[in-house]
Short mmCIF file of C-alpha atoms (C1' of nucleotides) in Angstrom, two decimals:
data_model
loop_
_atom_site.label_atom_id
_atom_site.label_comp_id
_atom_site.label_asym_id
_atom_site.label_seq_id
_atom_site.Cartn_x
_atom_site.Cartn_y
_atom_site.Cartn_z
CA MET X 169 126.15 93.35 126.54
CA SER X 170 128.97 92.46 124.25
CA GLU X 171 130.66 95.07 122.16
CA PHE X 172 130.59 92.72 119.20
CA GLU X 173 127.63 91.99 116.99
CA LEU X 174 125.97 88.71 117.82
CA LYS X 175 124.16 88.23 114.53
CA SER X 176 124.77 89.22 110.96
CA TRP X 177 121.53 90.63 109.69
CA THR X 178 120.41 90.28 106.15
CA SER X 179 117.89 92.45 104.37
CA GLU X 180 115.31 89.67 104.67
CA SER X 181 115.84 89.00 108.35
CA VAL X 182 115.65 92.70 109.14
CA THR X 183 112.40 92.87 107.20
CA ALA X 184 111.02 89.95 109.19
CA ASP X 185 112.22 91.43 112.47
CA LEU X 186 110.61 94.79 111.74
CA GLU X 187 107.42 93.14 110.56
CA ARG X 188 107.19 91.20 113.79
CA ALA X 189 107.84 94.33 115.85
CA ILE X 190 105.05 96.09 113.99
CA HIS X 191 102.76 93.09 114.30
CA GLU X 192 103.36 92.96 118.06
CA HIS X 193 102.70 96.69 118.43
CA ARG X 194 106.19 97.38 119.68
CA LEU X 195 106.34 99.83 116.77
CA PRO X 196 102.94 101.53 116.80
CA PRO X 197 101.34 103.07 113.69
CA GLY X 198 102.93 106.37 112.76
CA THR X 199 106.34 105.60 114.24
CA LYS X 200 109.15 107.20 112.27
CA LEU X 201 111.62 104.65 110.97
CA GLY X 202 114.80 106.63 110.35
CA GLU X 203 117.32 104.96 108.08
CA ASP X 204 120.42 105.87 110.07
CA GLU X 205 118.67 104.93 113.29
CA LEU X 206 117.72 101.48 112.01
CA GLY X 207 121.08 100.97 110.36
CA GLU X 208 122.87 101.60 113.64
CA ALA X 209 120.42 99.41 115.56
CA TYR X 210 121.06 96.42 113.32
CA GLY X 211 124.67 97.19 112.53
CA ILE X 212 124.09 97.47 108.80
CA SER X 213 124.27 100.22 106.22
CA ARG X 214 121.36 102.25 104.94
CA THR X 215 121.42 100.22 101.73
CA LEU X 216 120.05 97.16 103.49
CA VAL X 217 117.73 99.20 105.66
CA ARG X 218 116.19 100.72 102.58
CA ALA X 219 115.70 97.30 101.02
CA ALA X 220 113.86 96.20 104.15
CA LEU X 221 111.71 99.34 104.27
CA LEU X 222 110.90 98.93 100.59
CA ALA X 223 109.77 95.37 101.22
CA LEU X 224 107.59 96.46 104.13
CA SER X 225 106.07 99.26 102.06
CA HIS X 226 105.09 96.73 99.42
CA ARG X 227 103.21 94.87 102.14
CA HIS X 228 101.52 98.13 103.17
CA LEU X 229 103.04 97.92 106.64
CA VAL X 230 105.21 100.97 106.09
CA THR X 231 104.40 104.20 104.30
CA LEU X 232 107.21 105.86 102.38
CA ARG X 233 106.89 109.61 101.99
CA ARG X 234 109.27 111.07 99.46
CA ASN X 235 112.14 112.99 101.06
CA ARG X 236 110.43 112.56 104.43
CA GLY X 237 111.14 109.01 105.37
CA ALA X 238 109.44 105.81 106.37
CA PHE X 239 106.65 105.49 108.91
CA VAL X 240 104.73 102.56 110.30
CA ALA X 241 101.52 102.62 108.28
CA GLN X 242 98.28 104.04 109.62
CA PRO X 243 95.49 102.32 107.70
CA SER X 244 92.46 104.50 107.06
CA VAL X 245 88.96 103.39 107.98
CA ARG X 246 88.42 102.74 104.31
CA GLU X 247 91.50 100.55 104.10
CA ALA X 248 90.50 98.76 107.28
CA ARG X 249 87.19 97.78 105.77
CA GLU X 250 88.85 96.66 102.55
CA VAL X 251 91.36 94.47 104.36
CA PHE X 252 88.61 92.60 106.16
CA GLU X 253 86.55 92.29 102.99
CA ALA X 254 89.56 90.73 101.29
CA ARG X 255 90.01 88.39 104.25
CA ALA X 256 86.34 87.45 103.99
CA LEU X 257 86.92 86.44 100.38
CA LEU X 258 90.02 84.37 101.08
CA GLU X 259 89.92 82.87 104.54
CA PRO X 260 86.61 80.97 104.84
CA ARG X 261 87.25 78.86 101.75
CA THR X 262 90.84 78.38 102.81
CA ALA X 263 89.69 77.16 106.23
CA LYS X 264 87.43 74.70 104.45
CA SER X 265 90.32 73.33 102.40
CA ALA X 266 92.50 73.18 105.49
CA ALA X 267 89.90 71.18 107.40
CA GLU X 268 89.74 68.67 104.58
CA ARG X 269 93.51 68.25 104.41
CA MET X 270 94.23 68.46 108.12
CA THR X 271 96.70 65.89 109.47
CA ASP X 272 97.16 65.02 113.12
CA ALA X 273 100.51 66.80 113.05
CA ASP X 274 98.79 69.95 111.77
CA LEU X 275 96.20 69.70 114.53
CA ALA X 276 98.92 69.37 117.15
CA LEU X 277 100.72 72.40 115.75
CA LEU X 278 97.60 74.53 115.91
CA HIS X 279 96.98 73.33 119.47
CA THR X 280 100.49 74.36 120.46
CA ASN X 281 99.95 77.72 118.83
CA ILE X 282 96.81 78.36 120.84
CA ALA X 283 98.50 77.17 124.03
CA ASP X 284 101.40 79.56 123.44
CA GLU X 285 98.92 82.35 122.91
CA HIS X 286 97.32 81.65 126.28
CA VAL X 287 100.74 81.63 127.94
CA ALA X 288 101.57 85.00 126.41
CA LEU X 289 98.21 86.37 127.44
CA ASP X 290 98.68 85.23 131.04
CA ALA X 291 102.13 86.77 131.07
CA GLY X 292 100.59 90.07 129.99
CA ASP X 293 102.43 90.01 126.68
CA ASN X 294 99.54 91.18 124.54
CA GLY X 295 101.78 91.89 121.60
CA ARG X 296 103.02 88.33 121.43
CA ALA X 297 99.48 87.04 121.94
CA LEU X 298 98.28 89.14 119.03
CA PHE X 299 101.12 87.86 116.87
CA LEU X 300 100.32 84.24 117.71
CA SER X 301 96.65 84.86 117.09
CA GLY X 302 97.58 86.01 113.61
CA ARG X 303 99.88 83.06 113.11
CA PHE X 304 96.91 80.79 113.69
CA HIS X 305 95.26 82.19 110.58
CA VAL X 306 98.41 81.96 108.49
CA GLU X 307 99.00 78.37 109.60
CA ILE X 308 95.54 77.48 108.34
CA ALA X 309 96.46 78.76 104.91
CA ARG X 310 99.68 76.78 105.01
CA ILE X 311 97.76 73.63 105.94
CA ALA X 312 95.40 74.31 103.04
CA ASP X 313 98.56 73.95 100.92
CA GLN X 314 98.00 77.22 99.10
CA SER X 315 101.21 79.21 99.36
CA THR X 316 99.98 81.96 97.06
CA VAL X 317 96.85 82.56 99.09
CA GLU X 318 98.94 82.14 102.23
CA ALA X 319 101.14 85.04 101.21
CA PHE X 320 98.11 87.27 100.71
CA ILE X 321 96.60 86.23 104.03
CA SER X 322 99.90 86.75 105.79
CA GLU X 323 99.99 90.33 104.53
CA LEU X 324 96.37 90.93 105.45
CA ILE X 325 96.96 89.55 108.95
CA SER X 326 99.84 91.92 109.54
CA ARG X 327 97.80 94.83 108.24
CA SER X 328 94.97 93.74 110.52
CA SER X 329 97.33 94.14 113.44
CA LEU X 330 97.79 97.80 112.51
CA ILE X 331 94.04 98.17 112.18
CA ILE X 332 93.54 96.66 115.62
CA ALA X 333 96.10 99.07 117.04
CA LEU X 334 94.17 102.00 115.64
CA TYR X 335 90.53 100.97 115.89
CA TRP X 336 90.25 98.28 118.57
CA ARG X 337 87.27 99.17 120.71
CA ARG X 338 87.78 97.34 123.99
CA ARG X 339 90.96 97.42 125.94
CA ALA X 340 90.11 94.11 127.58
CA ALA X 341 91.87 90.85 126.77
CA LEU X 342 91.41 89.35 123.34
CA CYS X 343 88.17 87.42 123.48
CA GLU X 344 88.66 85.86 120.11
CA THR X 345 90.32 82.75 121.49
CA GLN X 346 86.86 81.23 121.76
CA ALA X 347 86.44 81.46 118.02
CA HIS X 348 89.76 79.75 117.48
CA HIS X 349 88.76 76.94 119.85
CA ALA X 350 85.53 76.45 117.91
CA LEU X 351 87.53 76.27 114.71
CA MET X 352 89.80 73.67 116.28
CA ASP X 353 86.81 71.46 116.93
CA ALA X 354 85.72 71.72 113.31
CA PHE X 355 89.28 70.94 112.21
CA ALA X 356 89.43 67.92 114.53
CA ASP X 357 86.24 66.62 112.89
CA ARG X 358 87.60 67.45 109.42
CA ASP X 359 84.34 69.34 108.95
CA GLY X 360 85.10 71.64 106.02
CA PRO X 361 81.75 73.39 105.67
CA LEU X 362 81.60 74.07 109.40
CA ALA X 363 85.15 75.46 109.41
CA GLU X 364 84.21 77.71 106.50
CA GLN X 365 81.15 79.00 108.32
CA LEU X 366 83.00 79.49 111.60
CA MET X 367 85.79 81.42 109.90
CA LYS X 368 83.25 83.63 108.17
CA SER X 369 81.56 84.39 111.49
CA HIS X 370 84.90 84.93 113.19
CA LEU X 371 85.87 87.58 110.68
CA LEU X 372 82.52 89.32 111.01
CA ASP X 373 82.96 89.36 114.79
CA LEU X 374 86.40 90.85 114.37
CA VAL X 375 85.10 93.69 112.21
CA ALA X 376 82.26 94.24 114.65
CA SER X 377 84.76 94.67 117.47
CA LEU X 378 86.36 97.59 115.64
CA ASP X 379 85.28 101.20 115.72
CA LEU X 380 85.09 102.07 112.04
CA GLN X 381 82.43 104.77 112.27
CA ASN X 382 84.75 107.76 112.05
CA THR X 383 85.06 109.20 108.58
CA ALA X 384 88.31 110.96 109.44
CA GLN X 385 91.04 109.80 111.80
CA PRO X 386 92.27 112.74 113.87
CA PRO X 387 94.67 110.75 116.07
CA ALA X 388 96.92 110.03 113.13
CA SER X 389 99.69 112.61 112.94
CA LEU X 390 98.88 114.14 116.30
CA ARG X 391 99.36 110.89 118.14
CA GLU X 392 102.65 110.39 116.42
CA ALA X 393 104.02 113.69 117.65
CA LEU X 394 102.71 113.24 121.19
CA ASN X 395 103.68 109.66 121.81
CA ARG X 396 107.23 110.04 120.58
CA MET M 299 117.41 109.35 67.97
CA SER M 300 118.54 112.10 70.25
CA GLU M 301 121.73 111.76 72.20
CA PHE M 302 120.01 113.16 75.25
CA GLU M 303 117.72 111.30 77.59
CA LEU M 304 114.08 112.01 76.89
CA LYS M 305 112.69 110.92 80.24
CA SER M 306 113.98 110.83 83.76
CA TRP M 307 113.10 107.43 85.09
CA THR M 308 112.23 106.82 88.68
CA SER M 309 112.39 103.52 90.48
CA GLU M 310 108.61 103.24 90.28
CA SER M 311 108.31 104.04 86.59
CA VAL M 312 111.07 101.56 85.76
CA THR M 313 109.21 98.94 87.78
CA ALA M 314 106.03 99.67 85.85
CA ASP M 315 107.85 99.64 82.53
CA LEU M 316 109.49 96.30 83.24
CA GLU M 317 106.23 94.85 84.51
CA ARG M 318 104.50 95.84 81.32
CA ALA M 319 107.30 94.37 79.21
CA ILE M 320 106.99 91.11 81.12
CA HIS M 321 103.21 91.20 80.89
CA GLU M 322 103.40 91.70 77.12
CA HIS M 323 105.88 88.84 76.71
CA ARG M 324 108.58 91.13 75.38
CA LEU M 325 110.65 89.75 78.25
CA PRO M 326 109.85 86.04 78.28
CA PRO M 327 110.13 83.84 81.39
CA GLY M 328 113.73 83.03 82.25
CA THR M 329 115.22 86.17 80.71
CA LYS M 330 118.26 87.38 82.60
CA LEU M 331 117.84 90.92 83.86
CA GLY M 332 121.37 92.18 84.39
CA GLU M 333 121.71 95.20 86.61
CA ASP M 334 124.31 97.03 84.54
CA GLU M 335 122.40 96.23 81.36
CA LEU M 336 119.15 97.65 82.72
CA GLY M 337 120.89 100.60 84.30
CA GLU M 338 122.41 101.57 80.97
CA ALA M 339 119.13 101.00 79.12
CA TYR M 340 117.25 103.39 81.39
CA GLY M 341 120.12 105.74 82.08
CA ILE M 342 120.07 105.16 85.83
CA SER M 343 122.38 103.60 88.36
CA ARG M 344 122.19 100.07 89.68
CA THR M 345 120.72 101.43 92.92
CA LEU M 346 117.43 102.26 91.24
CA VAL M 347 117.51 99.15 89.07
CA ARG M 348 117.82 97.02 92.19
CA ALA M 349 114.89 98.79 93.81
CA ALA M 350 112.79 98.01 90.73
CA LEU M 351 113.91 94.37 90.62
CA LEU M 352 113.17 94.04 94.33
CA ALA M 353 109.67 95.37 93.78
CA LEU M 354 109.08 92.97 90.91
CA SER M 355 110.37 90.05 92.97
CA HIS M 356 107.85 90.91 95.67
CA ARG M 357 105.15 90.55 93.01
CA HIS M 358 106.63 87.20 91.98
CA LEU M 359 107.32 88.47 88.48
CA VAL M 360 111.07 88.26 88.94
CA THR M 361 113.14 85.63 90.72
CA LEU M 362 116.24 86.81 92.54
CA ARG M 363 118.97 84.22 92.87
CA ARG M 364 121.67 85.17 95.31
CA ASN M 365 124.89 86.21 93.61
CA ARG M 366 123.43 85.11 90.28
CA GLY M 367 121.09 87.90 89.39
CA ALA M 368 117.49 88.55 88.49
CA PHE M 369 115.44 86.54 86.03
CA VAL M 370 111.92 86.86 84.72
CA ALA M 371 110.00 84.33 86.82
CA GLN M 372 109.06 80.90 85.54
CA PRO M 373 106.03 79.84 87.55
CA SER M 374 105.85 76.11 88.25
CA VAL M 375 102.77 74.08 87.42
CA ARG M 376 102.02 74.10 91.10
CA GLU M 377 102.24 77.88 91.27
CA ALA M 378 100.15 78.19 88.12
CA ARG M 379 97.35 76.22 89.72
CA GLU M 380 97.58 78.26 92.92
CA VAL M 381 97.39 81.55 91.06
CA PHE M 382 94.17 80.55 89.35
CA GLU M 383 92.73 79.17 92.57
CA ALA M 384 93.42 82.51 94.21
CA ARG M 385 91.80 84.30 91.28
CA ALA M 386 88.78 82.02 91.64
CA LEU M 387 88.44 83.14 95.25
CA LEU M 388 88.74 86.84 94.48
CA GLU M 389 87.41 87.67 91.06
CA PRO M 390 83.87 86.28 90.84
CA ARG M 391 82.69 88.13 93.95
CA THR M 392 84.53 91.23 92.80
CA ALA M 393 82.78 91.05 89.43
CA LYS M 394 79.49 90.85 91.28
CA SER M 395 80.27 93.97 93.29
CA ALA M 396 81.45 95.73 90.15
CA ALA M 397 78.21 94.94 88.30
CA GLU M 398 76.22 96.41 91.17
CA ARG M 399 78.26 99.62 91.26
CA MET M 400 78.79 100.00 87.52
CA THR M 401 78.30 103.53 86.16
CA ASP M 402 77.81 104.40 82.49
CA ALA M 403 81.30 105.88 82.46
CA ASP M 404 82.71 102.60 83.75
CA LEU M 405 80.86 100.71 81.05
CA ALA M 406 82.22 103.00 78.38
CA LEU M 407 85.75 102.53 79.69
CA LEU M 408 85.44 98.76 79.59
CA HIS M 409 84.06 98.98 76.06
CA THR M 410 87.02 101.07 74.97
CA ASN M 411 89.35 98.57 76.58
CA ILE M 412 87.84 95.70 74.63
CA ALA M 413 87.90 97.72 71.41
CA ASP M 414 91.59 98.49 71.91
CA GLU M 415 92.22 94.81 72.48
CA HIS M 416 90.62 93.97 69.15
CA VAL M 417 92.70 96.63 67.41
CA ALA M 418 95.87 95.20 68.90
CA LEU M 419 94.82 91.70 67.92
CA ASP M 420 94.15 92.74 64.32
CA ALA M 421 97.52 94.45 64.21
CA GLY M 422 99.12 91.23 65.29
CA ASP M 423 100.33 92.71 68.55
CA ASN M 424 99.47 89.77 70.74
CA GLY M 425 101.49 91.11 73.65
CA ARG M 426 99.48 94.30 73.81
CA ALA M 427 96.26 92.34 73.39
CA LEU M 428 97.21 90.13 76.32
CA PHE M 429 98.03 93.16 78.42
CA LEU M 430 94.69 94.78 77.63
CA SER M 431 92.90 91.54 78.32
CA GLY M 432 94.46 91.59 81.78
CA ARG M 433 93.61 95.24 82.26
CA PHE M 434 89.96 94.33 81.76
CA HIS M 435 90.08 92.19 84.90
CA VAL M 436 91.92 94.82 86.92
CA GLU M 437 89.47 97.51 85.83
CA ILE M 438 86.63 95.39 87.18
CA ALA M 439 88.30 95.34 90.58
CA ARG M 440 88.75 99.10 90.41
CA ILE M 441 85.08 99.55 89.57
CA ALA M 442 84.20 97.31 92.51
CA ASP M 443 85.94 100.02 94.56
CA GLN M 444 88.18 97.57 96.36
CA SER M 445 91.73 98.83 96.01
CA THR M 446 93.15 96.18 98.31
CA VAL M 447 91.62 93.33 96.35
CA GLU M 448 92.53 95.19 93.17
CA ALA M 449 96.21 95.11 94.12
CA PHE M 450 96.06 91.36 94.65
CA ILE M 451 94.23 90.79 91.38
CA SER M 452 96.67 93.03 89.54
CA GLU M 453 99.54 90.88 90.75
CA LEU M 454 97.73 87.67 89.91
CA ILE M 455 96.94 88.94 86.42
CA SER M 456 100.59 89.72 85.72
CA ARG M 457 101.61 86.32 87.04
CA SER M 458 98.94 84.76 84.84
CA SER M 459 100.66 86.32 81.86
CA LEU M 460 103.82 84.40 82.74
CA ILE M 461 101.77 81.25 83.16
CA ILE M 462 100.21 81.76 79.74
CA ALA M 463 103.66 82.24 78.23
CA LEU M 464 104.77 78.90 79.65
CA TYR M 465 101.68 76.73 79.50
CA TRP M 466 99.33 78.16 76.86
CA ARG M 467 98.14 75.23 74.77
CA ARG M 468 96.95 76.72 71.49
CA ARG M 469 98.95 79.18 69.50
CA ALA M 470 95.79 80.56 67.91
CA ALA M 471 94.37 83.98 68.69
CA LEU M 472 92.99 84.60 72.13
CA CYS M 473 89.47 83.24 72.09
CA GLU M 474 88.63 84.65 75.47
CA THR M 475 87.20 87.86 74.09
CA GLN M 476 83.83 86.13 73.93
CA ALA M 477 83.84 85.68 77.68
CA HIS M 478 84.60 89.36 78.14
CA HIS M 479 81.73 90.31 75.84
CA ALA M 480 79.37 88.12 77.85
CA LEU M 481 80.55 89.82 81.01
CA MET M 482 79.90 93.21 79.41
CA ASP M 483 76.28 92.25 78.85
CA ALA M 484 75.90 91.27 82.50
CA PHE M 485 77.53 94.55 83.53
CA ALA M 486 75.22 96.52 81.23
CA ASP M 487 72.26 94.86 82.95
CA ARG M 488 73.82 95.44 86.39
CA ASP M 489 73.27 91.72 86.91
CA GLY M 490 75.61 90.92 89.81
CA PRO M 491 74.89 87.21 90.20
CA LEU M 492 75.25 86.63 86.47
CA ALA M 493 78.53 88.53 86.37
CA GLU M 494 79.78 86.43 89.29
CA GLN M 495 78.83 83.20 87.51
CA LEU M 496 80.31 84.31 84.19
CA MET M 497 83.60 85.30 85.81
CA LYS M 498 83.76 81.95 87.56
CA SER M 499 83.25 80.13 84.27
CA HIS M 500 85.71 82.38 82.49
CA LEU M 501 88.44 81.51 84.97
CA LEU M 502 87.69 77.81 84.68
CA ASP M 503 87.92 78.07 80.90
CA LEU M 504 91.24 79.83 81.22
CA VAL M 505 92.71 77.07 83.37
CA ALA M 506 91.30 74.48 80.99
CA SER M 507 93.14 76.13 78.11
CA LEU M 508 96.46 75.56 79.88
CA ASP M 509 98.58 72.45 79.79
CA LEU M 510 99.24 71.82 83.45
CA GLN M 511 99.68 68.07 83.29
CA ASN M 512 103.47 68.00 83.42
CA THR M 513 104.86 67.33 86.84
CA ALA M 514 108.25 68.74 85.92
CA GLN M 515 109.05 71.57 83.53
CA PRO M 516 112.10 70.65 81.45
CA PRO M 517 112.05 73.73 79.20
CA ALA M 518 112.89 75.97 82.14
CA SER M 519 116.64 76.50 82.27
CA LEU M 520 117.26 74.82 78.94
CA ARG M 521 115.04 77.20 77.05
CA GLU M 522 116.75 80.11 78.66
CA ALA M 523 120.16 79.00 77.45
CA LEU M 524 118.97 78.18 73.95
CA ASN M 525 116.79 81.18 73.24
CA ARG M 526 119.28 83.75 74.40
"C1'" DC K 133 142.96 64.57 73.83
"C1'" DG K 134 140.49 65.24 78.30
"C1'" DC K 135 140.12 66.89 82.66
"C1'" DA K 136 141.59 69.06 87.12
"C1'" DG K 137 143.10 73.09 89.24
"C1'" DC K 138 143.96 77.79 89.16
"C1'" DA K 139 143.79 82.53 87.32
"C1'" DT K 140 140.87 85.78 85.14
"C1'" DT K 141 136.70 88.03 84.25
"C1'" DA K 142 132.14 89.36 85.05
"C1'" DT K 143 128.34 90.14 88.08
"C1'" DT K 144 126.16 90.85 92.30
"C1'" DG K 145 126.38 92.43 97.51
"C1'" DT K 146 127.28 96.09 100.59
"C1'" DA K 147 129.08 100.34 102.19
"C1'" DT K 148 130.07 104.97 101.64
"C1'" DA K 149 130.25 109.60 99.41
"C1'" DC K 150 127.90 113.27 97.58
"C1'" DA K 151 123.55 115.75 95.96
"C1'" DA K 152 118.86 117.18 96.74
"C1'" DT K 153 115.21 118.18 99.74
"C1'" DT K 154 113.06 119.05 103.90
"C1'" DT K 155 113.14 120.51 108.47
"C1'" DT K 156 114.79 123.27 112.04
"C1'" DG K 157 116.86 127.32 114.03
"C1'" DT K 158 118.10 132.26 114.04
"C1'" DG K 159 117.80 137.06 113.36
"C1'" DC K 160 115.95 140.97 111.23
"C1'" DC K 161 112.14 143.94 110.39
"C1'" DG K 162 107.52 145.53 111.04
"C1'" DC G 2 106.20 140.49 120.43
"C1'" DG G 3 104.98 138.11 116.02
"C1'" DG G 4 106.06 136.76 111.47
"C1'" DC G 5 108.88 136.37 107.47
"C1'" DA G 6 113.38 135.44 105.22
"C1'" DC G 7 117.41 133.27 105.23
"C1'" DA G 8 120.88 130.05 107.00
"C1'" DA G 9 122.16 125.71 109.24
"C1'" DA G 10 121.32 121.01 110.19
"C1'" DA G 11 119.42 116.72 109.49
"C1'" DT G 12 117.50 113.26 106.48
"C1'" DT G 13 116.60 111.07 102.34
"C1'" DG G 14 117.85 110.22 97.08
"C1'" DT G 15 121.18 108.59 93.95
"C1'" DA G 16 125.57 107.32 92.26
"C1'" DT G 17 129.80 105.21 92.73
"C1'" DA G 18 133.59 102.49 94.90
"C1'" DC G 19 135.02 98.40 96.75
"C1'" DA G 20 134.26 93.48 98.43
"C1'" DA G 21 132.46 88.92 97.76
"C1'" DT G 22 130.85 85.42 94.96
"C1'" DA G 23 130.07 82.92 90.86
"C1'" DA G 24 131.10 82.10 85.93
"C1'" DT G 25 134.62 81.63 82.49
"C1'" DG G 26 138.80 80.46 80.35
"C1'" DC G 27 143.48 78.92 80.45
"C1'" DT G 28 147.31 75.97 81.42
"C1'" DG G 29 149.58 71.88 82.54
"C1'" DC G 30 149.52 67.24 83.70
"C1'" DG G 31 147.96 62.55 83.01
#
DNA sequence: CGCAGCATTATTGTATACAATTTTGTGCCG
DNA sequence: CGGCACAAAATTGTATACAATAATGCTGCG
């Protein structure tokens, strides 16, 4: 390892890097994000670290507790439900629009995305697979040519990753790739209504695969102390 | 006026204060928001001003241009359309949920909100009337008990205020109060489907009242230079 | 008189210093 | 030995200093 810094980080790129780390579960919910610690890690001052943490808190990926610091967010059961209800409002219609606007280049890109996900899965890199799985949804919004909705979905996807980390029921491999394949078929046929229906079902399946029965979440602060 | 500061502003309260000023058109689109200027106005350092501007930029109410400063956002025609498409995805269903959960206290609150709007309108305070008109929509999301969707709608409402400032066709009084009254009737009857339909129509009417034909927006930077 | 190039000024970008608060550690007393 | 009070350390909150960049104005030449 070189003594010199290889990259000059900006506030935005640090935000993106942290978001990806959270999305990939390299930074699990509850992890303390110390300002000095991060500043040293990226070779920047606390000023820029704080800007990044502020940005992440606005996306509900990080919780800022006054005079206590920043922590990777731990969505409550309530919040988990709300996130998926919001996704249910936004994504099916967006999938419909995407199907109707889909170009061959878009199709190829989505295919590549799914292929990469399988590669990551086979390599045992579940974090990367989860990230790519989320990217699939964001790409659909991009293809629908709705950048405003895309931004909302992008946030909801990242928050969903935290929810999965906390409430995912099975430890087995992600079985949702089937749903994505089915969506691909609808996209290939430019079948908007089918894509809408498939996305709706997909989201319902996702919620069903979560354990959202608990009214309280005991693992929250305890886990944090034990795992670190 | 006292020489002493009456309130100690925090980053959050400054953000809220600026957002309201933007929402009420006291700070029109394109207005330069100088850091020193704001810092002096609120009696805080640039550190906190920057945190507030960063927060507002994340809500797309302020545009940050590197090394040039912060400006009240000037949504493009494209963005304007997208904002209302996003609202069309979120608000009708939310209105339906709200109607089904509506308590008498909620109804009373909405009534008060509308009454206040009329008072502001009669007093010629169009900015306040516009703000209250937006609050009506946000309150509905709150009543629907969906804080995640509420946050999205809140942002979209504020952005809509900028859109209205730029693209509002008639200069006459806001004629949308009728739509809100109709919604109130549906709410009073706890008629979810009707509320959903009325909200959908209301949003369509709103878009129709805008002039979104222009492909380019010449008044953007020119206006800024002339008006200031 | 007009414009190019440079110096000056103003504003933002980043780092650092200091203050405030919380957390942690220690010792005394019951 | 346990618990409370106080002190020390660590961390965040805010302000300020300095650096970098862009905007402005001036001067001299054509």
